[in-house]
Coordinates of C-alpha atoms in Angstrom, one line a residue:
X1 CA 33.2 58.6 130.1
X2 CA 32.0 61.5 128.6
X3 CA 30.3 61.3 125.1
X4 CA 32.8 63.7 123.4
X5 CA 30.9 62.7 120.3
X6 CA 28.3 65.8 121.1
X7 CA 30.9 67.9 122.2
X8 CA 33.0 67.5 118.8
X9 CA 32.6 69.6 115.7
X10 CA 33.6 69.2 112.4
X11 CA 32.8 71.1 109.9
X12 CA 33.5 69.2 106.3
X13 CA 33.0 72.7 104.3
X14 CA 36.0 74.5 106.4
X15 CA 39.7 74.4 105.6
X16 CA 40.6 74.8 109.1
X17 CA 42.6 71.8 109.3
X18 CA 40.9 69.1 111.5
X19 CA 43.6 69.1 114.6
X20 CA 43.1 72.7 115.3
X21 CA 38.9 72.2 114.5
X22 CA 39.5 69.2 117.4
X23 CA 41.7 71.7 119.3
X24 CA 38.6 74.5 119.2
X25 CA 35.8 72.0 120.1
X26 CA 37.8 70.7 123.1
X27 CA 38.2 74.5 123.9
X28 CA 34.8 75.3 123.7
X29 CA 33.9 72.5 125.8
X30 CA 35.5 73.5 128.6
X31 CA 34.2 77.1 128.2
X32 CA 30.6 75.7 128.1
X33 CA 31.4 73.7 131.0
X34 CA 30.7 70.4 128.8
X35 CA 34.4 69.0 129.8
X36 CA 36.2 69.7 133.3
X37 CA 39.4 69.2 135.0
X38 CA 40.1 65.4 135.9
X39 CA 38.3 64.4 132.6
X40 CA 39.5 61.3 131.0
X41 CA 39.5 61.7 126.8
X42 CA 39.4 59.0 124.8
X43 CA 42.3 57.1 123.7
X44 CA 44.2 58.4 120.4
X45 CA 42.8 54.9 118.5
X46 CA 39.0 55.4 119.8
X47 CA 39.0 58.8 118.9
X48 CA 40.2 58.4 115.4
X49 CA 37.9 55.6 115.1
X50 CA 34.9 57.6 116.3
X51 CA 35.5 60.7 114.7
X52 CA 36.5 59.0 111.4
X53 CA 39.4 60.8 111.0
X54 CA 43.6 60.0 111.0
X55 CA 45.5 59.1 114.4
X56 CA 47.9 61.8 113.6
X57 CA 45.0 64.3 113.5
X58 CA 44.1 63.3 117.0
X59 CA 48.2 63.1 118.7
X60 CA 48.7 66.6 116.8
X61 CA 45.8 68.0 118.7
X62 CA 46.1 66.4 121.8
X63 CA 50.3 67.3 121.8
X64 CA 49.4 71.1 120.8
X65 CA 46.6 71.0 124.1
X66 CA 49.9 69.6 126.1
X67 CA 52.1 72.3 125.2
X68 CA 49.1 74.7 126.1
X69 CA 49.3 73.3 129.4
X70 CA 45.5 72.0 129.2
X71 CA 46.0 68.3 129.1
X72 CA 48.5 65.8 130.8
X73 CA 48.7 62.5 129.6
X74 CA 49.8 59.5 132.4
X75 CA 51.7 56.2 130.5
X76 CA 49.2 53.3 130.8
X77 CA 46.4 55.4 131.7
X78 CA 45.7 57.7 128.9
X79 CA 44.9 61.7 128.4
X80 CA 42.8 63.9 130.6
X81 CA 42.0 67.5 131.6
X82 CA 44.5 69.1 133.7
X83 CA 43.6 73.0 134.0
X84 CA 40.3 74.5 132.8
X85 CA 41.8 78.1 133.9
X86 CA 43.1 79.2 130.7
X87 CA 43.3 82.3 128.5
X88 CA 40.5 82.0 125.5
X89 CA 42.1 82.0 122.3
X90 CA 40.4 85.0 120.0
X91 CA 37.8 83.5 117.9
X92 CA 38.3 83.9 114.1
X93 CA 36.6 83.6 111.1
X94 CA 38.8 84.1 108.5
X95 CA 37.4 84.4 104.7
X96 CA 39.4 83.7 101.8
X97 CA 38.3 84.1 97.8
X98 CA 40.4 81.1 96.8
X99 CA 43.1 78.8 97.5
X100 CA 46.6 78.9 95.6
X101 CA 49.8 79.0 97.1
X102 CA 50.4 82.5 97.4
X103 CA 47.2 82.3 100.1
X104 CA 48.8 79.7 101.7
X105 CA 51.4 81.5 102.6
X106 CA 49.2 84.2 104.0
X107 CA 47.8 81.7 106.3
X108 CA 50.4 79.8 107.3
X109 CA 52.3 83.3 107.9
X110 CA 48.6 84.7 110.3
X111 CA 48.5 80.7 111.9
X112 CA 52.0 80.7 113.2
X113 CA 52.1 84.0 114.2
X114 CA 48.4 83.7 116.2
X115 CA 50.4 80.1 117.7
X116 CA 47.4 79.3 120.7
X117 CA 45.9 82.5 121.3
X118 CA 43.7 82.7 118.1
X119 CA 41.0 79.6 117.6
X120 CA 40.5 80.5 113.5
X121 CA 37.5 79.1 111.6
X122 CA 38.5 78.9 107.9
X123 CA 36.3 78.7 105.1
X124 CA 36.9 79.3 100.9
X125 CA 34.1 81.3 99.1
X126 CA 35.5 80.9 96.0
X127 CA 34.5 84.7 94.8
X128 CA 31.0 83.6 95.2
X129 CA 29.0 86.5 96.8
X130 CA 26.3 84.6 97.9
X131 CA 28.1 82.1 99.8
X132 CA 30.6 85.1 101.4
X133 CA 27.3 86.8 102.3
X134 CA 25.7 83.4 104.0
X135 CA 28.9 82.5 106.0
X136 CA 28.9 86.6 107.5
X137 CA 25.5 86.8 108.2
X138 CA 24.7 83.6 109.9
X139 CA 27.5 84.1 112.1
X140 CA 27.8 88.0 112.9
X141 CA 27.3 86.6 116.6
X142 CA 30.1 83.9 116.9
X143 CA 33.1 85.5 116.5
X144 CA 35.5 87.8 117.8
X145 CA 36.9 88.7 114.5
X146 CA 36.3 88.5 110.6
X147 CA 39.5 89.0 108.7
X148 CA 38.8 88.8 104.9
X149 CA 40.0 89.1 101.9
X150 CA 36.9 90.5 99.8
X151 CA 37.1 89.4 96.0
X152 CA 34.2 88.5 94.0
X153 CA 33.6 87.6 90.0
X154 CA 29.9 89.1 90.2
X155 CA 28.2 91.6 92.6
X156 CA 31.6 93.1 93.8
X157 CA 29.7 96.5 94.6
X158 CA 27.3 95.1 96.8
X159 CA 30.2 93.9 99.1
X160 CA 30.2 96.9 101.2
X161 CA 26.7 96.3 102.2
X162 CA 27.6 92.7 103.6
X163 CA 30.8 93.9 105.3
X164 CA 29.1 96.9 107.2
X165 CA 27.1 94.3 109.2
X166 CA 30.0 93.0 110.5
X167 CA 31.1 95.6 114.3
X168 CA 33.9 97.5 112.9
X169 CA 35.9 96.3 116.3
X170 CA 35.7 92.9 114.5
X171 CA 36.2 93.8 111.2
X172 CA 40.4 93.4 109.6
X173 CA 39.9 93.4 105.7
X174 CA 43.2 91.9 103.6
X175 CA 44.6 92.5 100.4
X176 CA 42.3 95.2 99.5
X177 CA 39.9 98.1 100.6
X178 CA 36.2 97.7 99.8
X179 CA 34.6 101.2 98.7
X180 CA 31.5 101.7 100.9
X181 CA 32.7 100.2 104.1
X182 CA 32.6 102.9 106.6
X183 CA 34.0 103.3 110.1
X184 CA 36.8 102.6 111.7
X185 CA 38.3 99.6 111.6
X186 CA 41.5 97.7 110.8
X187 CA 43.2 96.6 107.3
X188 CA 46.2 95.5 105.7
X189 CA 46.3 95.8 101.7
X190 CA 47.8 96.3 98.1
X191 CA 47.8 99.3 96.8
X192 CA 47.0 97.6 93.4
X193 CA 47.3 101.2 90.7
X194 CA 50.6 102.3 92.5
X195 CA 51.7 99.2 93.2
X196 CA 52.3 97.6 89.6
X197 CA 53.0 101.2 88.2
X198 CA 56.0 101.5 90.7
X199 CA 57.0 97.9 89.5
X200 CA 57.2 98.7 85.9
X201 CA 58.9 102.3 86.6
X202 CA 61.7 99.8 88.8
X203 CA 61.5 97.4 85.5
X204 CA 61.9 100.2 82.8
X205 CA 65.7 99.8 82.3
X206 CA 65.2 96.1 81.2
X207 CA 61.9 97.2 79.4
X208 CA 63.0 99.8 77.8
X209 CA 64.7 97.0 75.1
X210 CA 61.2 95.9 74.3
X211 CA 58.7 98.0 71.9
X212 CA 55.3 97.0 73.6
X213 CA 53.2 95.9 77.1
X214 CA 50.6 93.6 76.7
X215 CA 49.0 92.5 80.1
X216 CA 46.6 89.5 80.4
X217 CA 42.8 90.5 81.9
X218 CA 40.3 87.7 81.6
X219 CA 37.2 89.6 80.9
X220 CA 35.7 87.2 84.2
X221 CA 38.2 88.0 86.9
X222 CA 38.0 88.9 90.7
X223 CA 41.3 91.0 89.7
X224 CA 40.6 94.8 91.1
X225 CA 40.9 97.0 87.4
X226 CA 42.7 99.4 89.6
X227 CA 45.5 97.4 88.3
X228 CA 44.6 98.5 84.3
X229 CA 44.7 102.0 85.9
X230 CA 48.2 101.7 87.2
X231 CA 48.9 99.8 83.5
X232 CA 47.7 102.0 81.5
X233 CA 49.3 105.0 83.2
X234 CA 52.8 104.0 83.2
X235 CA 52.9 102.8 79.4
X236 CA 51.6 106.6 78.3
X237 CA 53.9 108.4 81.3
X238 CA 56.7 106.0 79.6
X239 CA 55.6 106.2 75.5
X240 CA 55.1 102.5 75.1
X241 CA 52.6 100.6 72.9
X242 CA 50.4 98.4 75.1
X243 CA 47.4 96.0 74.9
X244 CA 45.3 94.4 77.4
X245 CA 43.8 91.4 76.2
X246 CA 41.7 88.8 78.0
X247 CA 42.7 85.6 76.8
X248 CA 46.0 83.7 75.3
X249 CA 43.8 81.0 72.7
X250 CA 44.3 83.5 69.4
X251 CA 47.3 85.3 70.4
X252 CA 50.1 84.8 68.7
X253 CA 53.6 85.5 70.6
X254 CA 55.1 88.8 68.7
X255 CA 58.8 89.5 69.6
X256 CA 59.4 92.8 71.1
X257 CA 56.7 92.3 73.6
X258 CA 56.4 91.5 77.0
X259 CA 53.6 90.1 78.3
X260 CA 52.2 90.3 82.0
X261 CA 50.1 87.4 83.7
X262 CA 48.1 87.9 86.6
X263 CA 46.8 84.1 86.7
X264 CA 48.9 80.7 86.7
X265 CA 47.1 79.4 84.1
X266 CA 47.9 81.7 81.5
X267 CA 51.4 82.4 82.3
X268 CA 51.5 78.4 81.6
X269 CA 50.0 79.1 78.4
X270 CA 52.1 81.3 77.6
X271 CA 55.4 79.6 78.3
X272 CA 53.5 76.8 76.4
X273 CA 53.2 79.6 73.3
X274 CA 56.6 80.6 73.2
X275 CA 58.0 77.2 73.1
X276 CA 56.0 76.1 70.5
X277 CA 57.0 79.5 68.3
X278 CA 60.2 79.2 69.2
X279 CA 61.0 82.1 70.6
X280 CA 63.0 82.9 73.6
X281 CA 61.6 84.5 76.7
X282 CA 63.8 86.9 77.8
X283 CA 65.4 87.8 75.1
X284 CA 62.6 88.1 72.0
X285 CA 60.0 88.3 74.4
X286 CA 59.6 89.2 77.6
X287 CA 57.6 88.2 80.7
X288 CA 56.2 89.2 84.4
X289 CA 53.9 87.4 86.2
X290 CA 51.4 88.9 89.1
X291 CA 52.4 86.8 92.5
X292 CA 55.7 85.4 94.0
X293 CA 56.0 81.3 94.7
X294 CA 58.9 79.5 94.7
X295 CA 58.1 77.3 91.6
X296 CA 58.8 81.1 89.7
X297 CA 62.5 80.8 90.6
X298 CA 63.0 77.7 88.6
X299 CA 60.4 77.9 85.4
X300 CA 62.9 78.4 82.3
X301 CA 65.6 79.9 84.5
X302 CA 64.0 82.1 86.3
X303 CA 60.4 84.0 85.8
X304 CA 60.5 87.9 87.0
X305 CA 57.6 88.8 89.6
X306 CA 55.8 91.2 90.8
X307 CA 54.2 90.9 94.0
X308 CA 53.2 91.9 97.7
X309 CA 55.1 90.3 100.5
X310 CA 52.3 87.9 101.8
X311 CA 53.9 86.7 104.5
X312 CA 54.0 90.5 106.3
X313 CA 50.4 90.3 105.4
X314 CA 49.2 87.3 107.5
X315 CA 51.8 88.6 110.2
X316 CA 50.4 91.7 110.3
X317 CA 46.5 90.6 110.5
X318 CA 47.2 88.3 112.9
X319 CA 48.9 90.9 114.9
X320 CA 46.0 93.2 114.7
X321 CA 44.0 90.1 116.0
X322 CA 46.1 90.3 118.7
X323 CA 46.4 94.0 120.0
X324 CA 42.7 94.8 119.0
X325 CA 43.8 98.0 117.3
X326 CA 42.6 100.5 114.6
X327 CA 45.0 100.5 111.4
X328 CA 45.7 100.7 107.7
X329 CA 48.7 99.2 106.8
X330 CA 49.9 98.9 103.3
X331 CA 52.2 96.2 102.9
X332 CA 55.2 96.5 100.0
X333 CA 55.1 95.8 96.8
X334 CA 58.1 94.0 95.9
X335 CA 60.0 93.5 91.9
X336 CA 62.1 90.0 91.7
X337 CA 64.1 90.2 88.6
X338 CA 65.3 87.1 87.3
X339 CA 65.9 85.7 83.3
X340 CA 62.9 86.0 81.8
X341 CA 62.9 90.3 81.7

C-alpha cells in the first residue's frame, strides 16, 4: 500500500476545514500521478489514526470523493480509486482579515456555491500586513485564484503594492476596493460612504425623534473611514448633532442619542451601559449596529442593522471563480428595522 502519509497535507495554520484539506491532497495526488486508479486507501480507522485526526474527518472526505465519482468503496474490502479522469477543481487561496460570523457566512455562502469544482485554501491574517504579504508572495505560483478581503490595522496603503503582484486573471478582491491596484480584474464590494449614508437617509423617519448621532470608531480599527465620510455627510445634509468617539469606557449614555456600533464588542458594552443607567433603548436612546447575524434579532427585542448581504457576496466570488470573468459588482446595502430605533 501506498504511503499516503507523504502524499497528505495538512496545514495546522489554515481554516480550510480538514476534510476538504484531505479531499485537496487526495486530488493532487492523482494529478501528480502519486495515486492511480485501482488504488487501495487506507481504512477510515488507520487513517484517522495516522493522520491524527477524527473518523468523521476521514468518512466526510472520503463520501464527498464518492459523490464526485473518484472513489468506490467494496463492503469487506475497503476504499479505492475508481476514475483518475476528472475535471480539476479551480485552486483557491482565499484571504480573510478575521473570523466572526458575518465571515462565516461569506464562506459558507462561496463553499457551497463552488460545491467540487473549487479546491479553496483558507487562511486568517488577522489584519496583519506582514503575514497577508508572506502568504501572497510565497504562493503567487500555486494558485488559480486569490480572492481577498484586504483589511489591515497598520500599513493599509502599502496594500496595493502586495496585491499588484498577484496576475490580475487571478485576482477577485471582496468587501472592498484597494486604491492603487491597477488592471483589470474582478471584485465584489461595499460601497462603505454611500452605503451607511443611504441607510441613515432610509432610518431618518425613526431618527428624526432623536436630537444627536454618535457613531463608535476605535481609533485602532481596520474599519475603511470612508464610512465617517458617509457619517458625517448625512448628519450636516440632515441638521443633526453628531460625535464620533472611539471608545465606550467614559461615555455616559445621554437620552436623545443614538448610538452606532461597528464592532460586537462595543455594542455589548453598550447594551451593558444602558442597563446599568436605566435607560431604554429604543425609546430614550437609540441604537444601530454595523453587520447582520441572527443573534441581532433577539438582543432586547430586536437590535436594528445595517449591513451588506454577505451571502450574495460569497455567491457572487465564487461565481466569478467559476466563469473566469472581469467584474465589479457592488453588492446591496441592506436597513433591518427592528425595536431598538
Amino acid at each position: 500500500m501506498k504511503n499516503y502519509l507523504k502524499i497528505i497535507d495538512f496545514d495546522e495554520y489554515s481554516i480550510t476545514p480538514k476534510y476538504l484539506q484531505l479531499i485537496n491532497s487526495l486530488l493532487r495526488g492523482i494529478e501528480e500521478g502519486k495515486i492511480e486508479k485501482d488504488d487501495i486507501l487506507p481504512s477510515i480507522n488507520d487513517f484517522s489514526i495516522a493522520l491524527e485526526t477524527s473518523r468523521n474527518t476521514i468518512e466526510r472526505a472520503y463520501n464527498e470523493l464518492k459523490k464526485m465519482r473518484i472513489v468506490k468503496s467494496v463492503p469487506g474490502k475497503g476504499y479505492f480509486i475508481a476514475d483518475t479522469n476528472f475535471n480539476k477543481p479551480v485552486k483557491i487561496l482565499l484571504l480573510f482579515n478575521k473570523l466572526s460570523s458575518h465571515k462565516k457566512i461569506i464562506y459558507d455562502a462561496f463553499a457551497e456555491t463552488l460545491g467540487s469544482k473549487g479546491a479553496i485554501d483558507f487562511y486568517i491574517y488577522n489584519n496583519d500586513f506582514t503575514i497577508f504579504r508572506k502568504l501572497v508572495s510565497e504562493n503567487i505560483d500555486n494558485y488559480s485564484k486569490f480572492v481577498i478581503i484586504p483589511h489591515f490595522l497598520e500599513n493599509a496603503a502599502l496594500a496595493h503594492e502586495v496585491i499588484n503582484q498577484i496576475p490580475r486573471e487571478k485576482l477577485i478582491l471582496m468587501d472592498k476596493l484597494v486604491p492603487g491596484v491597477t488592471g483589470r480584474f474582478s471584485a465584489v464590494f461595499e460601497n462603505f460612504e454611500k452605503d451607511i449614508y443611504c441607510a441613515l437617509e432610509s432610518l431618518l423617519q425613526k431618527l428624526s425623534r432623536f436630537s444627536s448621532l454618535k457613531i463608535i470608531f476605535p481609533e485602532t480599527t481596520y474599519h475603511t473611514k470612508d464610512i465617517l465620510k458617509g457619517f458625517k455627510n448625512f448628519c450636516q445634509e440632515y441638521a443633526f448633532e453628531y460625535e464620533i468617539i472611539h471608545t465606550l469606557k467614559n461615555e455616559i449614555l445621554n437620552p436623545g442619542t443614538v448610538y452606532i456600533s461597528l464592532m460586537e464588542d462595543d455594542l455589548v458594552e453598550l447594551v451593558e451601559k444602558a442597563i446599568s443607567q436605566e435607560l431604554k433603548i429604543g425609546e430614550q436612546i437609540g441604537v444601530i449596529s454595523y453587520n447582520e447575524t441572527p443573534l441581532k434579532k433577539i438582543i432586547l427585542d430586536g437590535i436594528t442593522t445595517i449591513s451588506t448581504d454577505f451571502k450574495m457576496m460569497g455567491v457572487k466570488a465564487a461565481e466569478m471563480v467559476l466563469s473566469n470573468t472581469y467584474e465589479y459588482v457592488e453588492i446591496p446595502f441592506k436597513v433591518t428595522l427592528r425595536n431598538s430605533l
